[in-house]
């Protein structure tokens, strides 16, 4: 017991020094804190990244498996204050049960809700060790990893409890150019993933916007037909943002929908809101395809998915019924993607309680469907003579 509390004291000190440095550097420079001596870097996350850069296989059948949010709890039953993440162990257990059918996991923000209590990162890495030591465990940055006043975060809340992203970027490796700016691209088989950082400015003209455009544009859709956009906060559509009727972060959609459309993003995943919701292929608030379970032909809209029910207490939906929302579930769950080949994709939403599929759809189409000219999704052409 004594040595345990001594250990947690040490962690507390480490945290306090990170916290004070973070605050000291002030605006825009939370990046600096990284000591670079490898402290706290888990060997298992290094394994993960090596697998994540697997070469493209022309014909490999590759599954990918994004899930999100707060999958931390205490296995010994002691449970954290207020049992804040009641679904997390079920989610973890379902993933472990299905691990042989999973190639890569995306946990898109609000990883531990440690909020400055650094020992909770250790509880979490131990909880997901079976998963993260077997397949790449890719993370995105959420408000509970990053946000702190005057630390360069786009939002000024205290949500990270002073972590300022330092612990997340140290514990988990991602192939970002500068890990303090948590945006990156990663390829896996027939997928190209563009992971945005909703805690830094994404608007047109920003550094991140340029990255997002470059990342989307760099997908070779002949080899990587499945183009996936990921961010923590909802930059697309969610029926849970009812207060201002914006259905997403202010300026999110306005800034980015042009890019999703131009580069024909298949699916955009978000967390932040603790439930599940799936839209039709949508552009500017309009459904571009009819039907709920199968889509084929030209890519003229992006399917938006909130997959925020990884573990933390659930969120309600607003009262407004929209035409673009096709499936809503306020329960714990996660999403699995399976690309059978270059023209066929399966999407499944599973509940964490039983691992069964409650919502699904398929996409089938050819390379020429991706190239096809659609509204606001064409390269400008000239009539050469
Ligand atoms: C890919 O195709 C080649 C040639 O048809 C075949 O030999 C190989 O086993 C296939 N690989 C996979 C992973 O299906
Ligand atoms: C963040 O925490 C500090 C210190 O407790 C407090 O002064 C400040 O008002 C908080 N800011 C926000 C936006 O909650
Ligand atoms: C979008 O593409 C699908 C498939 O080709 C087509 O059926 C649908 O009419 C298109 N939607 C619009 C609004 O053009
Ligand atoms: C792709 O996979 C689907 C589902 O397994 C199958 O029906 C289809 O024939 C395959 N297409 C090609 C071109 O192999
Ligand atoms: C976890 O799964 C069990 C078994 O299916 C279920 O009874 C329980 O309600 C689930 N817990 C939560 C919080 O969903």
Short mmCIF file of C-alpha atoms and ligand atoms in Angstrom, two decimals:
data_model
loop_
_atom_site.label_atom_id
_atom_site.label_comp_id
_atom_site.label_asym_id
_atom_site.label_seq_id
_atom_site.Cartn_x
_atom_site.Cartn_y
_atom_site.Cartn_z
CA UNK A 1 0.00 0.00 0.00
CA UNK A 2 2.74 2.38 1.01
CA UNK A 3 4.65 1.91 -2.20
CA UNK A 4 1.49 2.32 -4.21
CA UNK A 5 0.71 5.68 -2.76
CA UNK A 6 4.32 6.67 -3.14
CA UNK A 7 4.05 5.86 -6.81
CA UNK A 8 0.95 7.89 -7.26
CA UNK A 9 2.64 10.78 -5.51
CA UNK A 10 5.37 10.63 -8.10
CA UNK A 11 2.86 10.69 -10.88
CA UNK A 12 1.22 13.61 -9.27
CA UNK A 13 4.50 15.48 -9.28
CA UNK A 14 5.15 14.70 -12.88
CA UNK A 15 1.73 15.96 -13.70
CA UNK A 16 2.18 19.14 -11.73
CA UNK A 17 5.37 19.97 -13.53
CA UNK A 18 3.72 19.43 -16.88
CA UNK A 19 0.81 21.51 -15.81
CA UNK A 20 2.81 24.44 -14.61
CA UNK A 21 4.99 24.44 -17.71
CA UNK A 22 1.97 24.31 -19.89
CA UNK A 23 0.45 27.30 -18.23
CA UNK A 24 3.72 29.15 -18.17
CA UNK A 25 4.30 28.99 -21.89
CA UNK A 26 1.04 30.65 -22.57
CA UNK A 27 -0.61 31.00 -25.88
CA UNK A 28 0.19 28.61 -28.67
CA UNK A 29 3.16 26.83 -27.19
CA UNK A 30 1.87 23.86 -25.25
CA UNK A 31 4.01 21.96 -27.69
CA UNK A 32 7.22 22.75 -25.96
CA UNK A 33 6.72 20.68 -22.89
CA UNK A 34 7.71 17.47 -24.55
CA UNK A 35 10.95 16.35 -22.97
CA UNK A 36 11.76 13.89 -25.73
CA UNK A 37 13.39 11.39 -23.39
CA UNK A 38 10.74 8.76 -23.94
CA UNK A 39 9.27 9.00 -20.46
CA UNK A 40 5.87 7.40 -20.43
CA UNK A 41 6.04 6.16 -24.00
CA UNK A 42 4.49 2.73 -24.12
CA UNK A 43 6.41 0.22 -26.20
CA UNK A 44 3.09 -1.17 -27.24
CA UNK A 45 2.11 1.99 -29.06
CA UNK A 46 5.36 1.80 -31.00
CA UNK A 47 4.43 -1.67 -32.13
CA UNK A 48 1.12 -0.27 -33.20
CA UNK A 49 2.53 2.31 -35.53
CA UNK A 50 4.78 -0.12 -37.32
CA UNK A 51 1.78 -2.16 -38.22
CA UNK A 52 -0.15 0.91 -39.26
CA UNK A 53 2.17 1.66 -42.14
CA UNK A 54 1.67 -1.70 -43.79
CA UNK A 55 2.10 -1.54 -47.52
CA UNK A 56 -0.97 -1.36 -49.68
CA UNK A 57 -2.18 -4.66 -50.99
CA UNK A 58 -4.04 -4.43 -54.25
CA UNK A 59 -6.40 -7.19 -53.23
CA UNK A 60 -6.19 -7.49 -49.48
CA UNK A 61 -9.41 -7.56 -47.56
CA UNK A 62 -8.81 -5.11 -44.77
CA UNK A 63 -11.11 -4.25 -41.94
CA UNK A 64 -10.86 -1.08 -40.01
CA UNK A 65 -12.57 -0.29 -36.89
CA UNK A 66 -13.14 3.17 -35.55
CA UNK A 67 -14.62 3.58 -32.13
CA UNK A 68 -14.48 6.38 -29.63
CA UNK A 69 -14.63 8.01 -26.32
CA UNK A 70 -13.88 7.39 -22.73
CA UNK A 71 -13.32 3.67 -22.66
CA UNK A 72 -11.79 3.72 -19.23
CA UNK A 73 -13.04 2.06 -16.06
CA UNK A 74 -11.60 0.08 -13.20
CA UNK A 75 -11.51 -3.64 -13.76
CA UNK A 76 -11.28 -4.35 -10.03
CA UNK A 77 -14.74 -2.91 -9.56
CA UNK A 78 -13.57 0.01 -7.49
CA UNK A 79 -14.74 2.33 -10.24
CA UNK A 80 -13.94 5.94 -10.57
CA UNK A 81 -15.74 8.84 -9.04
CA UNK A 82 -19.40 8.87 -10.14
CA UNK A 83 -18.86 5.83 -12.36
CA UNK A 84 -18.37 8.31 -15.17
CA UNK A 85 -17.79 5.73 -17.94
CA UNK A 86 -20.17 2.87 -17.28
CA UNK A 87 -19.98 1.34 -20.78
CA UNK A 88 -16.23 1.22 -21.12
CA UNK A 89 -15.48 -2.30 -19.92
CA UNK A 90 -18.20 -3.77 -22.11
CA UNK A 91 -16.74 -1.98 -25.14
CA UNK A 92 -13.23 -3.15 -24.33
CA UNK A 93 -14.41 -6.73 -23.83
CA UNK A 94 -16.30 -6.82 -27.13
CA UNK A 95 -13.23 -5.60 -28.99
CA UNK A 96 -11.05 -8.21 -27.34
CA UNK A 97 -13.55 -10.92 -28.18
CA UNK A 98 -13.48 -9.93 -31.86
CA UNK A 99 -9.78 -9.09 -31.97
CA UNK A 100 -8.85 -11.68 -34.57
CA UNK A 101 -11.21 -9.91 -36.99
CA UNK A 102 -9.86 -6.44 -36.32
CA UNK A 103 -6.84 -4.94 -38.07
CA UNK A 104 -6.70 -1.42 -36.69
CA UNK A 105 -8.58 0.56 -34.06
CA UNK A 106 -9.33 4.28 -34.04
CA UNK A 107 -10.20 5.84 -30.71
CA UNK A 108 -11.11 9.35 -31.71
CA UNK A 109 -10.62 11.53 -28.70
CA UNK A 110 -11.54 11.72 -25.01
CA UNK A 111 -9.35 8.71 -24.48
CA UNK A 112 -9.26 8.45 -20.69
CA UNK A 113 -10.99 11.48 -19.17
CA UNK A 114 -8.00 11.63 -16.87
CA UNK A 115 -8.41 15.42 -16.92
CA UNK A 116 -5.09 15.94 -15.23
CA UNK A 117 -5.04 12.84 -12.98
CA UNK A 118 -2.18 11.11 -14.71
CA UNK A 119 -2.47 7.71 -12.99
CA UNK A 120 -5.69 7.23 -14.94
CA UNK A 121 -3.64 6.99 -18.11
CA UNK A 122 -1.95 3.95 -16.64
CA UNK A 123 -5.26 2.38 -15.76
CA UNK A 124 -6.39 2.98 -19.30
CA UNK A 125 -3.33 1.63 -21.07
CA UNK A 126 -3.55 -1.46 -18.92
CA UNK A 127 -7.23 -1.82 -19.79
CA UNK A 128 -6.61 -1.71 -23.56
CA UNK A 129 -3.27 -3.52 -23.52
CA UNK A 130 -4.63 -6.67 -25.15
CA UNK A 131 -5.94 -4.56 -28.03
CA UNK A 132 -3.12 -2.06 -28.37
CA UNK A 133 -0.42 -4.73 -28.26
CA UNK A 134 -2.11 -6.68 -31.06
CA UNK A 135 -3.31 -4.08 -33.57
CA UNK A 136 -2.51 -0.41 -34.24
CA UNK A 137 -4.37 1.72 -31.70
CA UNK A 138 -4.73 5.10 -33.34
CA UNK A 139 -6.02 8.07 -31.39
CA UNK A 140 -7.31 11.55 -32.13
CA UNK A 141 -7.20 14.55 -29.84
CA UNK A 142 -10.31 15.52 -27.88
CA UNK A 143 -11.18 18.35 -25.56
CA UNK A 144 -10.41 16.18 -22.52
CA UNK A 145 -6.84 15.66 -23.72
CA UNK A 146 -6.14 19.13 -24.99
CA UNK A 147 -8.19 22.11 -23.95
CA UNK A 148 -6.81 24.61 -21.46
CA UNK A 149 -7.08 28.40 -21.38
CA UNK A 150 -4.19 30.28 -23.01
CA UNK A 151 -2.49 27.11 -24.18
CA UNK A 152 -3.12 27.42 -27.89
CA UNK A 153 -6.23 25.23 -27.93
CA UNK A 154 -9.01 26.46 -30.22
CA UNK A 155 -11.48 26.28 -27.33
CA UNK A 156 -10.70 27.93 -24.05
CA UNK A 157 -12.28 25.52 -21.58
CA UNK A 158 -10.42 23.72 -18.79
CA UNK A 159 -11.50 20.31 -20.07
CA UNK A 160 -8.05 18.70 -20.04
CA UNK A 161 -7.34 19.63 -16.43
CA UNK A 162 -4.04 21.15 -17.54
CA UNK A 163 -2.82 18.19 -19.61
CA UNK A 164 -2.71 20.40 -22.73
CA UNK A 165 -2.32 17.31 -24.93
CA UNK A 166 1.11 16.52 -23.54
CA UNK A 167 0.19 13.18 -22.01
CA UNK A 168 -1.81 11.96 -25.02
CA UNK A 169 0.96 12.80 -27.47
CA UNK A 170 3.53 11.12 -25.22
CA UNK A 171 1.61 7.97 -24.40
CA UNK A 172 0.49 7.24 -27.94
CA UNK A 173 2.46 7.64 -31.12
CA UNK A 174 0.76 9.05 -34.19
CA UNK A 175 2.47 9.89 -37.48
CA UNK A 176 1.90 13.64 -37.17
CA UNK A 177 4.56 16.00 -38.45
CA UNK A 178 4.37 17.87 -35.17
CA UNK A 179 2.59 15.90 -32.51
CA UNK A 180 1.54 18.98 -30.62
CA UNK A 181 -0.65 19.58 -33.67
CA UNK A 182 -2.53 16.36 -33.60
CA UNK A 183 -3.52 15.97 -37.24
CA UNK A 184 -2.21 13.20 -39.45
CA UNK A 185 -2.96 10.82 -42.26
CA UNK A 186 -2.60 7.09 -42.16
CA UNK A 187 -3.14 4.35 -44.70
CA UNK A 188 -4.35 0.90 -44.04
CA UNK A 189 -4.93 -1.45 -46.92
CA UNK A 190 -7.64 -0.01 -49.10
CA UNK A 191 -8.36 2.81 -46.66
CA UNK A 192 -6.95 6.32 -46.49
CA UNK A 193 -7.67 8.06 -43.17
CA UNK A 194 -7.41 11.79 -42.57
CA UNK A 195 -7.44 12.46 -38.85
CA UNK A 196 -8.20 16.06 -37.93
CA UNK A 197 -7.63 17.77 -34.61
CA UNK A 198 -10.82 19.56 -33.61
CA UNK A 199 -9.01 21.26 -30.71
CA UNK A 200 -6.95 23.34 -33.13
CA UNK A 201 -8.31 25.74 -35.74
CA UNK A 202 -9.54 23.91 -38.83
CA UNK A 203 -11.12 26.84 -40.66
CA UNK A 204 -10.26 27.92 -44.16
CA UNK A 205 -6.86 29.62 -44.23
CA UNK A 206 -5.58 27.79 -41.15
CA UNK A 207 -2.58 25.49 -41.16
CA UNK A 208 -4.80 22.53 -40.40
CA UNK A 209 -7.20 23.30 -43.25
CA UNK A 210 -4.29 23.11 -45.66
CA UNK A 211 -3.30 19.77 -44.17
CA UNK A 212 -6.84 18.39 -44.46
CA UNK A 213 -7.05 19.38 -48.11
CA UNK A 214 -3.66 17.88 -48.85
CA UNK A 215 -4.54 14.70 -47.00
CA UNK A 216 -7.83 14.22 -48.82
CA UNK A 217 -6.29 15.06 -52.16
CA UNK A 218 -3.46 12.60 -51.69
CA UNK A 219 -5.66 9.49 -51.59
CA UNK A 220 -5.05 7.37 -54.65
CA UNK A 221 -8.64 6.25 -55.07
CA UNK A 222 -7.71 3.50 -57.49
CA UNK A 223 -5.73 1.78 -54.73
CA UNK A 224 -7.39 3.44 -51.76
CA UNK A 225 -11.01 3.68 -52.75
CA UNK A 226 -12.25 4.20 -49.19
CA UNK A 227 -11.58 7.72 -47.94
CA UNK A 228 -12.38 8.36 -44.29
CA UNK A 229 -12.37 11.67 -42.38
CA UNK A 230 -12.12 11.61 -38.58
CA UNK A 231 -12.34 14.33 -35.91
CA UNK A 232 -13.31 14.39 -32.27
CA UNK A 233 -15.86 17.21 -32.12
CA UNK A 234 -18.76 17.01 -34.50
CA UNK A 235 -17.78 19.14 -37.49
CA UNK A 236 -20.56 17.58 -39.56
CA UNK A 237 -23.98 16.59 -38.28
CA UNK A 238 -25.41 15.54 -34.92
CA UNK A 239 -28.97 15.81 -33.64
CA UNK A 240 -27.65 16.34 -30.15
CA UNK A 241 -26.63 19.95 -30.79
CA UNK A 242 -30.08 21.34 -30.37
CA UNK A 243 -29.37 24.45 -28.33
CA UNK A 244 -28.39 26.61 -31.27
CA UNK A 245 -29.92 24.36 -33.94
CA UNK A 246 -26.54 24.22 -35.65
CA UNK A 247 -26.28 20.41 -35.42
CA UNK A 248 -22.50 20.61 -35.05
CA UNK A 249 -19.67 22.88 -33.95
CA UNK A 250 -20.26 26.40 -35.22
CA UNK A 251 -18.27 26.86 -38.43
CA UNK A 252 -17.46 23.16 -38.68
CA UNK A 253 -19.57 22.17 -41.63
CA UNK A 254 -19.38 25.59 -43.24
CA UNK A 255 -15.61 25.39 -43.35
CA UNK A 256 -15.15 21.78 -44.38
CA UNK A 257 -18.08 20.52 -46.40
CA UNK A 258 -16.57 21.90 -49.60
CA UNK A 259 -13.54 19.69 -49.05
CA UNK A 260 -15.54 16.58 -48.17
CA UNK A 261 -17.55 17.04 -51.35
CA UNK A 262 -14.68 17.94 -53.65
CA UNK A 263 -12.58 14.97 -52.57
CA UNK A 264 -15.53 12.59 -52.23
CA UNK A 265 -15.06 11.50 -48.68
CA UNK A 266 -17.03 8.32 -48.09
CA UNK A 267 -17.58 8.53 -44.35
CA UNK A 268 -16.83 11.20 -41.72
CA UNK A 269 -16.60 9.96 -38.11
CA UNK A 270 -16.97 12.10 -35.01
CA UNK A 271 -17.07 11.53 -31.25
CA UNK A 272 -17.65 14.10 -28.50
CA UNK A 273 -21.37 13.40 -28.29
CA UNK A 274 -21.96 10.23 -26.33
CA UNK A 275 -24.31 8.34 -28.57
CA UNK A 276 -24.60 6.89 -32.07
CA UNK A 277 -26.10 8.60 -35.10
CA UNK A 278 -25.79 7.97 -38.81
CA UNK A 279 -26.81 10.21 -41.70
CA UNK A 280 -27.61 9.62 -45.35
CA UNK A 281 -24.92 10.62 -47.87
CA UNK A 282 -25.43 14.32 -47.26
CA UNK A 283 -24.25 17.61 -48.75
CA UNK A 284 -25.37 21.04 -47.52
CA UNK A 285 -28.06 19.47 -45.37
CA UNK A 286 -29.63 17.54 -48.26
CA UNK A 287 -29.69 13.77 -48.67
CA UNK A 288 -28.08 12.91 -51.98
CA UNK A 289 -29.12 9.25 -52.06
CA UNK A 290 -32.38 7.60 -51.16
CA UNK A 291 -32.37 4.41 -49.13
CA UNK A 292 -30.94 3.37 -45.81
CA UNK A 293 -29.03 0.17 -46.23
CA UNK A 294 -27.32 0.19 -49.59
CA UNK A 295 -25.57 2.88 -51.63
CA UNK A 296 -24.09 2.55 -55.06
CA UNK A 297 -23.01 4.73 -57.94
CA UNK A 298 -21.43 8.16 -57.85
CA UNK A 299 -20.09 9.63 -54.61
CA UNK A 300 -22.12 12.82 -54.34
CA UNK A 301 -22.43 13.14 -50.56
CA UNK A 302 -20.61 12.05 -47.40
CA UNK A 303 -22.11 9.80 -44.72
CA UNK A 304 -21.63 11.36 -41.28
CA UNK A 305 -21.43 9.16 -38.22
CA UNK A 306 -21.29 10.13 -34.57
CA UNK A 307 -19.77 7.20 -32.75
CA UNK A 308 -19.36 8.56 -29.26
CA UNK A 309 -20.76 5.76 -27.15
CA UNK A 310 -17.51 4.02 -26.27
CA UNK A 311 -18.05 4.25 -22.56
CA UNK A 312 -18.80 7.61 -21.00
CA UNK A 313 -22.28 8.50 -19.72
CA UNK A 314 -24.73 8.79 -22.60
CA UNK A 315 -26.07 11.91 -24.34
CA UNK A 316 -29.63 12.62 -25.37
CA UNK A 317 -30.81 13.73 -28.81
CA UNK A 318 -32.54 17.00 -29.46
CA UNK A 319 -36.24 17.15 -30.33
CA UNK A 320 -35.74 18.19 -33.96
CA UNK A 321 -36.33 15.51 -36.57
CA UNK A 322 -34.15 16.12 -39.58
CA UNK A 323 -34.29 14.53 -43.00
CA UNK A 324 -30.60 13.60 -42.95
CA UNK A 325 -30.59 11.57 -39.72
CA UNK A 326 -31.24 7.91 -40.48
CA UNK A 327 -30.44 6.10 -37.24
CA UNK A 328 -30.11 7.31 -33.65
CA UNK A 329 -29.21 5.25 -30.62
CA UNK A 330 -28.38 6.56 -27.18
CA UNK A 331 -26.49 3.48 -26.04
CA UNK A 332 -22.92 2.21 -25.73
CA UNK A 333 -21.46 0.91 -28.95
CA UNK A 334 -18.88 1.16 -31.68
CA UNK A 335 -18.54 0.87 -35.45
CA UNK A 336 -16.73 -1.64 -37.62
CA UNK A 337 -15.80 -1.21 -41.26
CA UNK A 338 -14.96 -4.04 -43.60
CA UNK A 339 -13.67 -3.48 -47.13
CA UNK A 340 -14.20 -6.70 -49.06
CA UNK A 341 -12.50 -5.33 -52.13
CA UNK A 342 -12.12 -2.09 -54.07
CA UNK A 343 -15.82 -1.87 -54.78
CA UNK A 344 -17.55 -3.22 -51.71
CA UNK A 345 -17.66 -1.88 -48.16
CA UNK A 346 -19.67 -3.02 -45.14
CA UNK A 347 -20.45 -0.68 -42.21
CA UNK A 348 -21.73 -2.11 -38.92
CA UNK A 349 -22.78 -0.47 -35.67
CA UNK A 350 -22.59 -2.84 -32.71
CA UNK A 351 -23.76 -2.41 -29.16
CA UNK A 352 -21.15 -2.91 -26.47
CA UNK A 353 -23.54 -4.88 -24.29
CA UNK A 354 -23.94 -7.85 -26.66
CA UNK A 355 -21.67 -7.22 -29.66
CA UNK A 356 -24.60 -7.60 -32.05
CA UNK A 357 -25.17 -5.42 -35.12
CA UNK A 358 -28.00 -2.89 -34.76
CA UNK A 359 -27.40 -0.69 -37.79
CA UNK A 360 -25.55 -1.41 -41.00
CA UNK A 361 -25.22 -0.47 -44.64
CA UNK A 362 -23.13 -1.40 -47.64
CA UNK A 363 -21.53 0.70 -50.36
CA UNK A 364 -20.73 -0.71 -53.74
CA UNK A 365 -19.29 1.22 -56.61
CA UNK A 366 -16.37 1.33 -59.00
CA UNK A 367 -13.40 3.60 -59.49
CA UNK A 368 -15.24 5.44 -62.25
CA UNK A 369 -17.97 6.34 -59.73
CA UNK A 370 -15.35 8.12 -57.63
CA UNK A 371 -14.07 9.98 -60.68
CA UNK A 372 -17.52 10.98 -61.86
CA UNK A 373 -18.34 14.65 -61.86
CA UNK A 374 -20.91 15.65 -59.22
CA UNK A 375 -22.29 18.93 -57.88
CA UNK A 376 -19.38 20.91 -56.33
CA UNK A 377 -17.24 17.81 -56.68
CA UNK A 378 -15.50 18.34 -59.99
CA UNK A 379 -12.11 19.58 -60.92
CA UNK A 380 -12.56 22.75 -62.97
CA UNK A 381 -12.14 21.91 -66.63
CA UNK A 382 -11.37 23.99 -69.68
CA UNK A 383 -12.29 23.41 -73.27
CA UNK A 384 -8.86 22.89 -74.77
CA UNK A 385 -8.58 23.39 -78.49
C1 LIG B 1 -3.88 -11.34 -54.19
O1 LIG B 1 -3.96 -11.80 -55.50
C2 LIG B 1 -2.90 -12.68 -55.85
C3 LIG B 1 -3.03 -12.99 -57.33
O2 LIG B 1 -4.36 -13.26 -57.66
C4 LIG B 1 -2.97 -13.93 -54.98
O3 LIG B 1 -1.92 -14.80 -55.28
C5 LIG B 1 -2.88 -13.51 -53.52
O4 LIG B 1 -3.07 -14.62 -52.68
C6 LIG B 1 -3.95 -12.47 -53.18
N1 LIG B 1 -3.73 -11.97 -51.87
C7 LIG B 1 -4.72 -11.83 -51.00
C8 LIG B 1 -4.33 -11.27 -49.67
O5 LIG B 1 -5.87 -12.12 -51.26
C1 LIG B 2 -10.15 27.60 -15.88
O1 LIG B 2 -9.62 27.40 -14.60
C2 LIG B 2 -9.09 28.59 -14.04
C3 LIG B 2 -8.39 28.22 -12.74
O2 LIG B 2 -9.21 27.42 -11.94
C4 LIG B 2 -10.21 29.59 -13.83
O3 LIG B 2 -9.71 30.79 -13.31
C5 LIG B 2 -10.84 29.87 -15.19
O4 LIG B 2 -11.98 30.72 -15.03
C6 LIG B 2 -11.29 28.60 -15.85
N1 LIG B 2 -11.69 28.93 -17.20
C7 LIG B 2 -12.80 28.47 -17.75
C8 LIG B 2 -13.09 28.90 -19.15
O5 LIG B 2 -13.57 27.73 -17.15
C1 LIG B 3 -26.28 10.96 -56.30
O1 LIG B 3 -25.77 9.77 -56.88
C2 LIG B 3 -26.71 8.70 -56.90
C3 LIG B 3 -25.97 7.48 -57.42
O2 LIG B 3 -25.45 7.72 -58.69
C4 LIG B 3 -27.92 9.08 -57.72
O3 LIG B 3 -28.87 8.03 -57.69
C5 LIG B 3 -28.54 10.33 -57.15
O4 LIG B 3 -29.61 10.77 -57.94
C6 LIG B 3 -27.50 11.44 -57.04
N1 LIG B 3 -28.09 12.55 -56.33
C7 LIG B 3 -28.22 13.77 -56.84
C8 LIG B 3 -28.88 14.79 -55.99
O5 LIG B 3 -27.81 14.05 -57.96
C1 LIG B 4 -16.34 -7.59 -53.89
O1 LIG B 4 -16.89 -8.17 -52.69
C2 LIG B 4 -18.29 -8.35 -52.76
C3 LIG B 4 -18.73 -8.82 -51.38
O2 LIG B 4 -17.98 -9.92 -50.95
C4 LIG B 4 -18.61 -9.35 -53.86
O3 LIG B 4 -20.01 -9.53 -53.93
C5 LIG B 4 -18.10 -8.81 -55.18
O4 LIG B 4 -18.29 -9.75 -56.20
C6 LIG B 4 -16.63 -8.46 -55.09
N1 LIG B 4 -16.26 -7.73 -56.29
C7 LIG B 4 -15.13 -7.96 -56.94
C8 LIG B 4 -14.87 -7.11 -58.12
O5 LIG B 4 -14.35 -8.84 -56.60
C1 LIG B 5 -22.70 -4.49 -20.08
O1 LIG B 5 -23.07 -5.74 -20.64
C2 LIG B 5 -23.92 -6.52 -19.82
C3 LIG B 5 -24.06 -7.89 -20.47
O2 LIG B 5 -24.63 -7.77 -21.73
C4 LIG B 5 -25.24 -5.80 -19.65
O3 LIG B 5 -26.10 -6.53 -18.82
C5 LIG B 5 -24.97 -4.44 -19.02
O4 LIG B 5 -26.17 -3.70 -18.95
C6 LIG B 5 -23.95 -3.67 -19.85
N1 LIG B 5 -23.60 -2.42 -19.17
C7 LIG B 5 -23.88 -1.24 -19.67
C8 LIG B 5 -23.51 -0.07 -18.83
O5 LIG B 5 -24.39 -1.09 -20.77
#
